[in-house]
Each structure stands twice: as C-alpha cells, then as structure tokens.
XYZ file of C-alpha atoms in Angstrom:
675
model
C 4.634 20.574 31.657
C 4.418 16.834 30.913
C 3.046 16.001 27.437
C 1.382 12.937 25.995
C 2.846 12.609 22.518
C 1.943 10.333 19.604
C 4.387 10.188 16.773
C 4.015 8.918 13.185
C 7.105 8.180 11.137
C 6.750 7.261 7.426
C 10.012 6.310 5.672
C 10.138 7.231 1.986
C 12.795 6.854 -0.645
C 14.101 10.389 -0.299
C 12.662 11.831 2.981
C 11.258 10.461 6.151
C 8.020 12.203 7.107
C 7.307 12.941 10.795
C 4.087 14.005 12.568
C 3.854 14.475 16.309
C 0.508 14.938 17.950
C -0.034 16.308 21.478
C -3.018 14.248 22.745
C -4.027 16.848 25.284
C -3.866 20.115 23.292
C -4.326 18.739 19.761
C -1.129 20.537 18.585
C 0.384 18.919 15.525
C 4.107 19.254 14.732
C 5.380 18.208 11.273
C 8.837 17.910 9.698
C 10.902 15.917 7.285
C 14.299 14.273 7.762
C 16.570 12.655 5.218
C 16.052 8.920 4.611
C 19.019 6.582 4.940
C 18.499 3.826 2.278
C 21.691 2.016 3.376
C 20.255 1.497 6.840
C 16.629 2.730 7.229
C 16.864 2.216 11.038
C 19.269 5.164 11.243
C 16.825 7.416 9.493
C 14.022 6.196 11.769
C 16.070 6.977 14.896
C 16.978 10.456 13.606
C 13.323 11.144 12.791
C 12.144 10.102 16.247
C 14.842 12.268 17.852
C 13.846 15.313 15.718
C 10.234 14.867 16.700
C 11.150 14.919 20.375
C 13.391 17.972 19.884
C 10.679 20.043 18.097
C 8.076 19.004 20.664
C 10.463 19.679 23.544
C 9.470 16.310 24.940
C 11.277 13.480 26.712
C 11.116 9.841 25.492
C 8.963 8.961 28.457
C 6.257 11.332 27.219
C 5.713 9.327 24.044
C 2.499 7.296 24.370
C 2.586 5.737 20.873
C 5.043 5.550 18.038
C 3.610 4.340 14.649
C 5.846 3.542 11.730
C 5.307 3.062 8.021
C 8.198 1.150 6.377
C 9.320 0.226 2.872
C 11.933 -2.316 3.915
C 9.875 -5.341 2.816
C 8.578 -3.566 -0.321
C 12.066 -2.454 -1.478
C 13.511 -5.919 -1.043
C 10.879 -7.347 -3.351
C 10.925 -4.464 -5.913
C 14.715 -4.712 -6.150
C 14.572 -8.518 -6.457
C 16.935 -8.947 -3.536
C 15.624 -12.441 -2.751
C 18.492 -14.744 -1.907
C 19.087 -17.785 0.288
C 15.460 -18.919 0.035
C 14.342 -22.553 0.072
C 10.948 -24.166 -0.471
C 9.499 -27.327 1.106
C 6.303 -28.768 -0.376
C 4.393 -32.000 -0.652
C 6.229 -34.808 -2.416
C 5.314 -34.918 -6.079
C 4.362 -31.264 -6.212
C 7.864 -29.803 -6.494
C 7.083 -28.174 -9.918
C 4.378 -26.034 -8.267
C 6.295 -22.775 -8.750
C 7.222 -23.692 -12.332
C 3.628 -24.408 -13.349
C 2.397 -21.267 -11.608
C -0.636 -19.717 -13.398
C -1.365 -19.538 -17.067
C -2.461 -15.947 -16.846
C -0.740 -13.534 -19.199
C -0.563 -9.796 -18.505
C -2.881 -7.772 -20.763
C -4.031 -10.865 -22.644
C -2.214 -12.774 -25.324
C -3.043 -10.200 -27.980
C -0.749 -7.674 -26.326
C 1.865 -10.065 -25.057
C 3.216 -12.071 -27.975
C 6.708 -12.298 -26.501
C 5.794 -12.548 -22.817
C 7.669 -15.172 -20.840
C 7.115 -16.202 -17.241
C 9.249 -14.266 -14.795
C 12.007 -16.109 -12.924
C 10.922 -18.284 -10.071
C 11.226 -16.876 -6.548
C 13.121 -20.074 -5.563
C 15.425 -21.842 -7.988
C 14.444 -25.443 -8.740
C 17.435 -27.001 -6.993
C 16.374 -25.442 -3.642
C 12.923 -27.072 -3.661
C 12.450 -30.239 -1.660
C 9.424 -32.536 -1.423
C 8.344 -34.253 1.788
C 6.093 -37.313 2.057
C 2.656 -37.165 3.625
C -0.766 -36.090 2.265
C -3.841 -34.279 3.553
C -7.007 -33.965 1.447
C -9.261 -30.925 1.026
C -11.482 -31.995 3.940
C -8.520 -32.219 6.330
C -8.416 -36.059 6.326
C -4.946 -37.577 6.372
C -4.365 -39.793 3.340
C -0.682 -40.498 4.107
C 1.200 -39.853 7.320
C 3.907 -37.192 7.605
C 7.240 -38.695 6.511
C 9.760 -37.488 9.047
C 12.682 -39.208 7.351
C 12.217 -37.205 4.145
C 11.588 -34.061 6.203
C 14.912 -34.474 7.983
C 16.730 -35.028 4.655
C 15.115 -31.896 3.252
C 16.140 -29.778 6.268
C 19.691 -31.045 6.194
C 19.959 -30.436 2.454
C 18.766 -26.834 2.765
C 21.144 -26.198 5.678
C 24.084 -27.529 3.678
C 22.994 -25.355 0.662
C 23.304 -22.220 2.791
C 19.528 -21.459 2.796
C 18.728 -18.742 5.371
C 14.893 -18.711 5.041
C 12.466 -21.542 4.281
C 8.881 -21.383 3.105
C 6.699 -24.470 3.822
C 3.511 -25.087 1.866
C 1.934 -28.591 1.937
C -1.071 -29.525 -0.079
C -4.416 -28.641 1.680
C -2.690 -27.467 4.860
C -5.454 -24.855 5.153
C -7.749 -27.754 6.146
C -5.297 -29.369 8.617
C -1.975 -27.725 9.444
C -0.507 -30.655 11.400
C 2.024 -31.701 8.766
C 3.355 -28.166 8.387
C 3.680 -27.780 12.133
C 5.625 -31.105 12.258
C 7.905 -29.798 9.482
C 8.655 -26.636 11.522
C 9.747 -28.856 14.468
C 12.137 -30.757 12.184
C 13.592 -27.485 10.837
C 14.068 -26.216 14.401
C 16.109 -29.337 15.227
C 18.073 -29.663 11.977
C 18.403 -26.039 10.810
C 17.778 -23.823 13.874
C 19.268 -20.671 12.275
C 16.779 -20.562 9.379
C 13.813 -18.223 9.334
C 10.709 -20.377 8.737
C 7.308 -19.417 7.342
C 4.349 -21.813 7.277
C 1.503 -21.319 4.826
C -1.012 -22.336 7.488
C 0.027 -19.240 9.490
C 0.710 -16.804 6.597
C -2.343 -17.554 4.476
C -4.772 -20.240 5.564
C -6.885 -20.468 2.390
C -6.901 -22.581 -0.716
C -5.128 -22.109 -4.073
C -1.769 -23.722 -3.634
C 0.260 -21.460 -5.950
C -0.797 -18.134 -4.415
C -0.493 -19.581 -0.901
C 2.987 -20.871 -1.665
C 4.295 -17.631 -3.206
C 2.782 -15.521 -0.410
C 4.506 -17.809 2.154
C 7.821 -17.561 0.294
C 7.544 -13.768 0.127
C 6.982 -13.769 3.914
C 10.061 -16.016 4.386
C 12.176 -13.938 1.951
C 11.651 -10.656 3.829
C 11.661 -12.170 7.323
C 15.443 -11.997 8.017
C 15.756 -8.374 6.818
C 12.557 -7.249 8.538
C 13.396 -9.104 11.691
C 16.754 -7.364 11.990
C 15.330 -3.967 11.035
C 12.464 -4.178 13.593
C 14.850 -5.315 16.327
C 17.088 -2.206 15.571
C 14.174 0.222 15.658
C 12.802 -1.314 18.843
C 16.213 -0.777 20.486
C 16.351 2.928 19.483
C 12.691 3.873 19.765
C 11.460 6.079 22.637
C 8.296 3.941 22.858
C 7.178 0.458 21.801
C 6.707 0.901 18.043
C 3.601 -0.053 16.110
C 4.049 -0.853 12.423
C 1.580 -0.057 9.612
C 0.321 -3.048 7.636
C -1.025 -3.256 4.096
C -4.556 -3.963 5.373
C -4.981 -0.517 6.835
C -4.229 -1.425 10.467
C -1.223 -1.466 12.720
C 0.399 -4.193 14.797
C 3.233 -4.223 17.283
C 6.729 -4.735 15.880
C 6.910 -8.117 17.642
C 3.695 -9.350 15.845
C 4.773 -7.950 12.501
C 8.157 -9.797 12.789
C 6.225 -13.050 12.886
C 4.461 -12.262 9.578
C 6.297 -9.465 7.789
C 4.528 -10.062 4.491
C 1.673 -7.937 5.927
C 3.836 -4.793 5.532
C 4.480 -4.937 1.786
C 2.316 -1.835 1.155
C 2.868 -0.230 4.537
C 3.569 3.357 3.466
C 1.061 3.730 0.643
C -1.697 2.285 2.819
C -1.051 4.997 5.456
C -1.392 7.721 2.841
C -4.744 6.445 1.608
C -5.990 6.222 5.208
C -4.746 9.695 6.027
C -6.643 11.052 2.966
C -9.803 9.140 4.027
C -9.631 10.667 7.500
C -8.740 14.192 6.402
C -11.402 14.519 3.628
C -13.939 11.701 4.118
C -16.608 10.744 1.621
C -15.701 9.093 -1.684
C -12.499 10.279 -3.357
C -9.539 9.232 -5.489
C -6.252 9.578 -3.633
C -2.950 10.404 -5.289
C 0.229 10.109 -3.150
C 3.163 11.569 -5.089
C 6.602 10.772 -3.813
C 10.161 10.908 -5.097
C 10.204 7.495 -6.734
C 6.640 6.640 -7.488
C 3.030 7.684 -7.307
C 0.387 5.606 -5.496
C -3.318 5.974 -6.261
C -6.275 4.478 -4.408
C -10.060 4.853 -4.144
C -11.875 5.752 -0.883
C -15.595 4.913 -0.827
C -17.712 6.416 1.957
C -14.612 7.151 4.034
C -13.078 3.629 3.734
C -10.277 2.672 1.348
C -11.089 -0.190 -0.951
C -9.412 -3.495 0.045
C -8.263 -6.401 -2.084
C -6.320 -9.649 -1.810
C -5.222 -9.699 -5.452
C -1.976 -7.798 -4.888
C 1.351 -7.957 -6.746
C 4.574 -6.557 -5.371
C 7.310 -6.492 -8.020
C 6.768 -9.734 -9.868
C 5.314 -11.693 -6.992
C 1.593 -12.276 -6.399
C 0.877 -11.577 -2.712
C -2.582 -12.803 -1.557
C -3.123 -10.867 1.673
C -5.711 -8.233 2.583
C -4.347 -4.890 1.485
C -5.553 -1.437 0.576
C -6.222 -1.537 -3.177
C -3.425 0.618 -4.581
C -1.986 1.070 -8.064
C 1.664 2.288 -8.176
C 3.387 3.855 -11.162
C 6.957 5.080 -11.577
C 5.917 8.709 -11.899
C 7.461 10.491 -8.884
C 9.546 13.612 -8.616
C 12.739 11.677 -9.219
C 11.480 9.824 -12.305
C 14.168 10.126 -14.999
C 13.330 11.680 -18.434
C 15.034 9.961 -21.359
C 15.039 9.642 -25.113
C 13.885 6.262 -26.443
C 15.722 4.524 -29.312
C 12.889 5.639 -31.559
C 13.557 9.271 -30.617
C 10.549 9.820 -28.357
C 10.577 11.456 -24.949
C 9.924 9.025 -22.075
C 9.563 9.549 -18.321
C 10.232 6.818 -15.732
C 9.831 4.255 -14.435
C 13.481 4.472 -13.480
C 14.219 6.937 -10.712
C 17.196 9.024 -9.673
C 16.475 7.919 -6.084
C 17.573 9.770 -2.987
C 21.257 9.647 -3.744
C 22.337 11.296 -6.049
C 18.765 12.376 -6.807
C 17.649 14.999 -9.373
C 20.136 17.351 -10.966
C 18.842 20.302 -9.024
C 19.730 18.621 -5.697
C 23.378 19.211 -6.498
C 24.505 15.743 -5.322
C 25.993 14.558 -8.539
C 22.848 13.526 -10.423
C 23.466 13.128 -14.126
C 19.988 12.769 -15.657
C 17.042 15.218 -15.883
C 14.015 14.322 -13.791
C 10.427 15.527 -13.210
C 11.638 17.645 -10.318
C 14.221 19.298 -12.591
C 11.460 20.193 -15.075
C 9.394 21.849 -12.322
C 12.459 23.730 -11.086
C 13.373 24.987 -14.601
C 9.744 26.189 -15.230
C 9.770 27.987 -11.864
C 6.832 25.918 -10.500
C 8.650 24.934 -7.300
C 10.572 27.374 -5.048
C 14.369 27.677 -5.426
C 14.710 26.346 -1.841
C 12.620 23.411 -0.566
C 11.498 22.468 2.967
C 11.368 26.022 4.256
C 14.753 26.878 2.798
C 16.608 23.793 4.145
C 17.177 22.299 0.650
C 18.550 24.808 -1.820
C 18.067 23.812 -5.480
C 20.692 24.244 -8.197
C 18.364 25.463 -10.952
C 21.314 26.138 -13.301
C 22.372 22.508 -13.103
C 18.811 21.361 -13.862
C 18.617 23.810 -16.810
C 21.938 22.577 -18.245
C 20.891 18.925 -18.007
C 17.507 19.634 -19.595
C 19.210 21.550 -22.372
C 21.198 18.446 -23.270
C 18.082 16.342 -23.446
C 16.166 18.987 -25.283
C 18.902 19.141 -27.932
C 18.712 15.364 -28.400
C 14.956 15.722 -28.928
C 15.170 18.832 -31.149
C 13.161 20.930 -28.685
C 13.514 24.203 -26.790
C 14.394 23.587 -23.067
C 11.069 24.995 -21.911
C 9.207 22.807 -24.396
C 11.146 19.695 -23.206
C 10.434 20.532 -19.552
C 6.695 21.013 -20.285
C 6.695 17.700 -22.236
C 8.230 15.870 -19.248
C 5.492 17.192 -16.962
C 2.773 16.347 -19.540
C 3.978 12.744 -19.832
C 4.198 12.405 -16.060
C 0.630 13.719 -15.732
C -0.654 11.176 -18.246
C 1.186 8.397 -16.429
C -0.587 9.397 -13.255
C -3.898 9.735 -15.104
C -3.621 6.210 -16.525
C -2.993 4.877 -12.990
C -6.159 6.651 -11.789
C -8.078 5.097 -14.674
C -6.858 1.642 -13.695
C -8.087 2.036 -10.087
C -11.445 3.497 -11.173
C -12.578 2.688 -14.761
C -11.210 -0.877 -14.683
C -13.154 -1.466 -11.453
C -16.457 -0.173 -12.814
C -16.251 3.349 -11.325
C -16.696 6.620 -13.267
C -13.602 8.666 -12.454
C -15.590 11.900 -13.063
C -17.691 11.238 -9.981
C -14.798 11.570 -7.527
C -12.713 14.526 -6.346
C -8.950 13.957 -6.372
C -7.110 14.201 -3.084
C -3.481 14.984 -3.937
C -0.754 14.837 -1.361
C 2.879 13.814 -0.853
C 5.815 16.018 -1.790
C 5.051 15.845 -5.506
C 1.349 14.932 -5.487
C -0.129 18.439 -5.789
C 2.292 19.575 -8.511
C 0.218 18.227 -11.428
C -3.214 18.517 -9.824
C -4.489 21.150 -12.315
C -3.428 19.136 -15.331
C -5.064 16.005 -13.964
C -8.403 17.857 -13.548
C -8.270 18.641 -17.300
C -7.048 15.188 -18.428
C -9.638 13.222 -16.417
C -12.467 15.841 -16.262
C -12.511 15.574 -12.475
C -14.783 17.896 -10.467
C -12.032 19.169 -8.163
C -8.747 18.486 -6.437
C -8.371 18.692 -2.644
C -4.927 19.411 -1.169
C -5.142 18.601 2.516
C -3.366 20.515 5.270
C 0.351 19.562 5.341
C 0.114 17.342 2.255
C 3.767 16.460 2.307
C 3.286 14.708 5.666
C -0.173 13.172 5.161
C 1.164 9.604 5.105
C 2.759 10.111 8.459
C -0.413 11.741 9.757
C -2.403 8.778 8.442
C -0.397 6.471 10.714
C -2.067 8.205 13.696
C -5.614 7.640 12.349
C -5.757 3.856 12.279
C -6.532 0.952 14.660
C -4.644 -2.188 15.567
C -5.894 -4.810 13.072
C -5.252 -8.463 12.325
C -6.919 -10.564 9.638
C -7.783 -14.262 9.921
C -9.170 -16.487 7.160
C -10.401 -20.094 6.772
C -11.366 -21.858 3.523
C -14.638 -23.790 3.585
C -15.904 -24.529 0.070
C -19.578 -25.435 0.405
C -22.757 -24.717 -1.584
C -25.174 -22.369 0.072
C -28.006 -24.859 0.078
C -25.713 -27.308 1.967
C -24.380 -24.784 4.482
C -25.659 -25.342 7.982
C -25.674 -22.811 10.777
C -23.495 -25.061 12.893
C -20.571 -24.845 10.341
C -20.851 -21.032 10.154
C -20.864 -20.789 13.958
C -17.913 -23.148 14.313
C -15.688 -21.411 11.793
C -16.531 -17.864 12.894
C -15.943 -18.890 16.506
C -12.522 -20.322 15.636
C -11.541 -17.208 13.743
C -12.752 -14.852 16.431
C -10.806 -16.909 18.950
C -7.628 -16.423 16.883
C -8.375 -12.715 16.582
C -8.973 -12.408 20.341
C -5.645 -14.138 21.159
C -3.777 -11.789 18.797
C -5.403 -8.691 20.258
C -4.655 -9.929 23.773
C -0.985 -10.055 22.876
C -1.354 -6.422 21.836
C -2.758 -5.487 25.217
C -6.461 -5.212 24.327
C -9.108 -6.675 26.695
C -12.760 -5.973 26.220
C -12.194 -2.863 24.104
C -12.055 -4.734 20.806
C -14.397 -5.617 17.961
C -14.624 -8.060 15.105
C -15.517 -7.476 11.436
C -16.711 -10.530 9.489
C -16.664 -11.005 5.784
C -16.966 -13.867 3.291
C -15.830 -14.770 -0.252
C -18.722 -16.118 -2.326
C -19.222 -17.054 -5.968
C -21.687 -18.837 -8.278
C -21.032 -22.572 -8.543
C -18.639 -23.088 -11.457
C -16.950 -19.691 -11.261
C -13.179 -19.575 -10.673
C -12.983 -16.482 -8.504
C -14.984 -14.906 -5.639
C -16.541 -11.661 -4.600
C -15.909 -10.533 -1.017
C -18.777 -9.055 0.931
C -19.172 -7.974 4.538
C -21.097 -10.379 6.813
C -23.423 -8.896 9.398
C -22.860 -9.008 13.159
C -25.001 -11.146 15.438
C -25.471 -14.944 15.863
C -24.019 -16.812 12.847
C -27.230 -18.560 11.923
C -29.850 -18.467 9.129
C -30.293 -14.721 9.215
C -26.584 -14.040 8.765
C -26.406 -16.600 5.898
C -29.322 -15.069 4.019
C -28.131 -11.461 4.436
C -24.583 -12.353 3.292
C -25.927 -14.082 0.156
C -28.182 -11.080 -0.602
C -25.159 -8.767 -0.324
C -23.204 -11.057 -2.667
C -25.963 -10.851 -5.374
C -25.951 -7.039 -5.047
C -22.128 -6.844 -5.211
C -21.897 -9.148 -8.236
C -24.513 -7.101 -10.086
C -22.663 -3.838 -9.253
C -19.358 -5.249 -10.411
C -20.394 -7.249 -13.528
C -23.840 -5.878 -14.517
C -25.771 -9.043 -13.733
C -26.537 -11.572 -11.017
C -28.386 -14.902 -10.635
C -30.590 -14.034 -7.693
C -33.217 -16.786 -7.183
C -31.961 -18.884 -10.147
C -31.556 -22.519 -9.008
C -29.384 -23.190 -12.051
C -26.656 -21.007 -10.564
C -26.363 -21.843 -6.832
C -24.205 -19.701 -4.612
C -20.982 -21.275 -3.236
C -19.172 -20.100 -0.066
C -15.350 -20.270 -0.329
C -13.602 -18.306 2.447
C -14.800 -17.020 5.797
C -12.826 -14.053 7.315
C -12.641 -12.212 10.595
C -10.676 -9.019 11.284
C -9.880 -8.322 14.956
C -9.748 -4.609 15.593
C -8.334 -2.864 18.645
C -9.449 0.796 18.581
C -6.907 3.587 19.066
C -7.744 7.289 19.648
C -8.076 9.465 16.542
C -6.530 12.932 16.175
C -9.069 15.752 16.762
C -10.650 17.484 13.748
C -10.732 21.242 14.298
C -12.367 23.791 12.119
C -10.576 27.074 11.513
C -12.075 30.532 11.979
C -13.076 32.105 8.636
C -11.011 34.841 7.112
C -12.154 38.031 5.297
C -11.740 36.604 1.806
C -8.678 38.708 1.066
C -5.846 36.309 0.048
C -3.442 39.170 -0.651
C -2.184 38.992 2.966
C -0.541 35.668 1.989
C 1.418 37.077 -1.022
C 5.159 36.830 -0.478
C 6.273 38.244 -3.842
C 6.482 37.223 -7.484
C 8.791 35.185 -9.645
C 8.899 34.170 -13.332
C 6.903 30.959 -13.865
C 6.226 29.129 -17.121
C 2.764 27.751 -17.695
C 1.825 28.638 -21.283
C 4.638 31.284 -21.411
C 6.904 33.109 -18.970
C 5.283 35.702 -16.800
C 5.736 37.185 -13.349
C 3.476 35.123 -11.073
C 2.229 35.818 -7.542
C 3.540 33.437 -4.904
C 1.393 32.795 -1.815
C 2.365 31.378 1.600
C -0.237 28.740 2.377
C -0.099 29.060 6.177
C -1.194 32.697 5.876
C -4.399 31.816 4.033
C -7.715 31.688 5.917
C -10.903 29.697 5.213
C -12.885 31.409 2.465
C -9.781 32.925 0.814
C -9.648 32.463 -2.902
C -6.426 32.362 -5.018
C -6.816 32.624 -8.776
C -4.302 31.309 -11.269
C -1.748 31.804 -12.507
C -0.208 31.552 -9.042
C 2.029 29.340 -6.920
C 1.024 28.379 -3.375
C 3.979 27.232 -1.238
C 4.319 25.531 2.101
C 6.931 23.461 4.014
C 6.420 20.070 2.403
C 4.754 20.705 -0.944
C 3.818 23.227 -3.626
C 0.662 23.884 -5.646
C 1.234 25.480 -9.093
C -2.127 26.969 -9.982
C -2.495 27.145 -13.717
C -4.292 29.919 -15.580
C -8.079 29.378 -15.479
C -8.021 27.592 -12.112
C -8.737 28.806 -8.612
C -8.050 27.440 -5.119
C -10.298 28.048 -2.110
C -9.248 27.278 1.448
C -12.075 25.351 3.241
C -12.959 25.300 6.948
C -10.583 22.384 7.699
C -7.625 24.067 6.091
C -7.715 22.091 2.748
C -7.207 23.789 -0.587
C -9.997 22.970 -3.030
C -8.839 23.494 -6.644
C -11.412 23.920 -9.420
C -11.538 25.072 -12.958
C-alpha cells in the first residue's frame, strides 16, 4: 500500500530525533539515531533512512521532510567565525568597536566587564564612499572606485564571506546593491550578505552584526544544506527561529534565520501538544531551553543573543542554560560543587556511556541514584553504572561528601540552574511563574520535573507523549513563514493612511513573492505588526496590527493595543496624554503558507489500575535507598494514577516520581505530575 509520509528530523548534540507521520492513517513512528558532529549531514541522511525503514516506505512516498538544525548555532557558540570581512560607509569603520554601551547585569555587578572581541578584526573592515540619509535621499553618490579597492583588498586578504552595511540602507538599498555587483566582479567566490536583505530596519550596530552573523554562517550552512538536499528523499524544509519553516534554498540565502532552529521547534511542539499558556522546558544533552507559550502561541522577540553576538531577527523567545544531561560536575577553586555550563558532549559523553568520558555529569548522577534505567532507548544504549559510580566517588572525595550526597547535590544544582532560567523567561518579563504549568520534554527534561514543582511552586508539570522526540514532532506542526520589515519613524499625529497603505503593500508584495517561490498561490495569509514607542523613548513595544484596509481604523486600533501592551509590561501608559505622543518605528508583515497539522486523537479511558504497567522494581535513591516500582509508560491508560516514589520509563525519556507526587495520564496521553 502506498503511504504519504511526513518526516521531522531534529539534530541535537548527542542524538538526532526522528518522527514520521502517516498523513492518511495518523500513525506516528518515532526513533532516535546518533548525531554526527563532525559532519551533521551524515547523521541527517542516516536519520531519514531509518525513518523510511521503520515506516516500510519508499523515498517517493515522502510528501514533506522538515529539519531542525544546529549548524549555524554551533558555529556561533563555538566562536568558529573566520575569514569574515566588513564593508561599511566611509567614516564609520569603528562601528563595531563603538558597539553599545550596555553592560550585562548593570555596572554594579560587572566591575571587571570588558567588551567581547569584535566579530570582524579591525584590519578586515573597509569603508566605501557614498551617503544616504534617513529619508532615503542620496547625499553623496556611491564611490565605485573605493568599492573596487575594498573588494580587491578583501580578496587578497583571503576573506571568504563579506557583510555589507551602509548607513541608512534600510531607507534606500541602492548603494548596497551596487556594492554587491562590485563584489561579484572583483571577488566572485565570496559569500555576500547585505543588511538591506538581512534586516531592513534602523539601528546600524544591530543591523551590521546581524548581517555579519548571516555572512559568517553562510558558507557552512550553504554547504550543509547542499549536502542534505542531495541525500534527502524529498525537498527539505528547514525550521527557522521565528517558528516557521522555509525551503532549504530560501534558508541558504539568509541562514541567520536558523540560529534557534531546534529550540524553536520544541516550543512549538509543546504549544501544539498541550495548548493554553504554559512554560516549556526542553532538556537535552548539552543545554536546557525554556520558553513561554501564551494562549497556544510561543512568545516572539527580536532582542536575541547567540553566543556573544546580538542577532536582531524575529525568533521564539528562548532562554538557554548549560544544564543538560551532559553538563559536567566540578569542584571550584573555592571548594564548592558546580555543574555546567561545560558539557561532555556526544563524544566521549558522560562516564556511564562507556566511551572514555573522564568527568562526572548530570546523567551519571541520575544513573548512580537509579533514577534512569540501566539501558537507554529501549535497551539500545547500555549504561556503565560502575564507571559513573567510580567517577562520582572521586569527585565526592574531593568535596568531602558521600557519593550519594554528591550525586544528589549535582541534581539539586542542575534543578536550580533550570529554575533560574524559567524565572528569567517569566518573572523578568512581568509574568508570575506560579500561574503556568510546566511542559517538560527532551531526553533529560522530565528528569527534574518534580523538584522544579517544589522550587518554583508550579501547579503541575505536563510530560507530553513521546517527550524525547517532541522537538522533531514540533517540526510537523508549523507553517512556512517569512518575516519582512521596514523602518518608518513617524509620530502618530503625522502618520497618514497613504504611508501605511504604501508600506504594508510593499511588505505584502515581498511576502507574496517569497511564498510564490515556495509554491504557494492563493492559499496564503499575512500577519501584520508594528513597533511603537512614546516619543523620546529609546526602544519599542511590538503589537499586532489588525487586518483590513490600512487606514484610520487600523492606525487607531494599533495605537490602542500599544497603550494596553505598554501598561501590561511596565505598569503605566500615556493614553490620551498629548505630552507623550506615540511614535511609529517599524512596520512588519509575516507571510504564512499553511501546512497540514498532525491529527489530535484522544485515547480510550482505562480502568484506573496502573499496576498493569509495572515491570518490576529496582533500588532508587530519593531521600534514601528503597526498592521502587518501575512502570512502562506505553502500558498506562487515560485515568491511570501512579503515586511516588516510582519511575516511569519509555523509549526516549524517564520520569522519576518523587515521594509525595503523583502522575495521571490524561486523555491525550500526557502525564500530568502534581504534588
């Protein structure tokens, strides 16, 4: 029988998660395959082949292949930025050196803070004559002679990628387009990124760095995407940071849009699986990513930072901490126990993986305390618990602790690291963390769920079906999406309907052309938004703009939403106060091509007897060692209740249920953990 198969592949640091969905029957197949950090394209091809094997399908039966990648992210996190040049307006060469005067955590906590190294060294920056003002008027013509000299210099210096950011090119991109033509003639092998195409909005420093990040990852991403296209059974779509997907060809033009590809898919998968308003926690091997979902939609931001580089593109608002399963436990010079942010990675990995790891990790602590099974992934990955115990004993001796006490301390510190990340995404954004259930997923996400309920006083934790593969599942729940922006700084009382109509029409034209390249005709829609502020403020608040004709009604409703949003965020607004007029800054349009969602199926209720799922007992340490019931999750039925202490195991993840907690399986197959 011919199948219609959609496949999601999410590449992580240790494992690659795979979900295959049969569009006709709704059957979902999940698995994990080893990641290949040396060449992620090999791991991608192996994952696609394994999905086809398990589904007993041919490549021609794949209707969609969606991919979440960390190639761009890792290149930035590991500071592998080389061979990068910068071309800017003559006289503004120190732009990257000046940067911003902002200091992390304020001067009071950063006495010895120094600016991080520039993304481009000073000797690889070149200025080109010509000048555009903020209205788009040309003050001085483009100087082709200096442009040719800059291109030849960068070619001679061995520069492989060039970022171009001219002053006020958001208002008129003609000088940047002329510079690209010069680079094509004089340095045809260079990858080139223009700020007018990467980020067409004002603030020169952020626009320049975002453009340079795009250029920095373009060679690596271009090669990677070409390799996966060659080995994919279907034309691949790639997850972007904004919560949408684009074709690999479109992403190769603007790879900076993928810097939070994998974490965004996880937040979207949680939003689809659970709905409502929740805090999501995606625990992996290297790090943990947390986000907030409000009314089924993940919060978006443009104030992102990847590694040490500010990246001003629309992205799911995510906070990442080095608190994954592979996070290394170590003794500080002061004699205190620390966990992370350094990770043992995929190779050699934790001690219990038996691949030559030399340092105790969070996973080793779980293994020693019996909170994870002695064989992971359905028995495919045996754990060397003795090696983990020996390594922990060495660390415990350095700390003057018993091994169990050291292991429990590692998990406690890891839980508090995750809790602090959750506070940053909620409390620091004006949200009361106690109002939101926690959705924990990923291979290590559910492991500390009970402790997080205590630390943060959360109402409950929800462990979705197949939590270890939720990010890959999330790839199948999103639409094709492209974001387009234009800066127009104008006071509200001077804003005419004609300007609104002109700019929104231009942006919707750009969005329509991009969606047409993706194969969408009439089946598309547009989402408008705008960045507004009070005159004199330095930063804006983004609000959704209504549909319909862009006239007076749209203007008034958008301003009303701005006042409401400002009051919700900061506790006050200046509604109706002529001393504080509203100023429009950026207009935005997102072009959306809808894709089919996986079906949501309720499960038949059980009889409330969870004992059918018991597979045996093993010694587990919570407060002390005791024989603890072990449950097989796929044998539980809706309405079944498991009371702690217990351990609930499945293919991709484990839920250690502490004493005083209980877990109930709901009608959609999610475990709901409460005190």
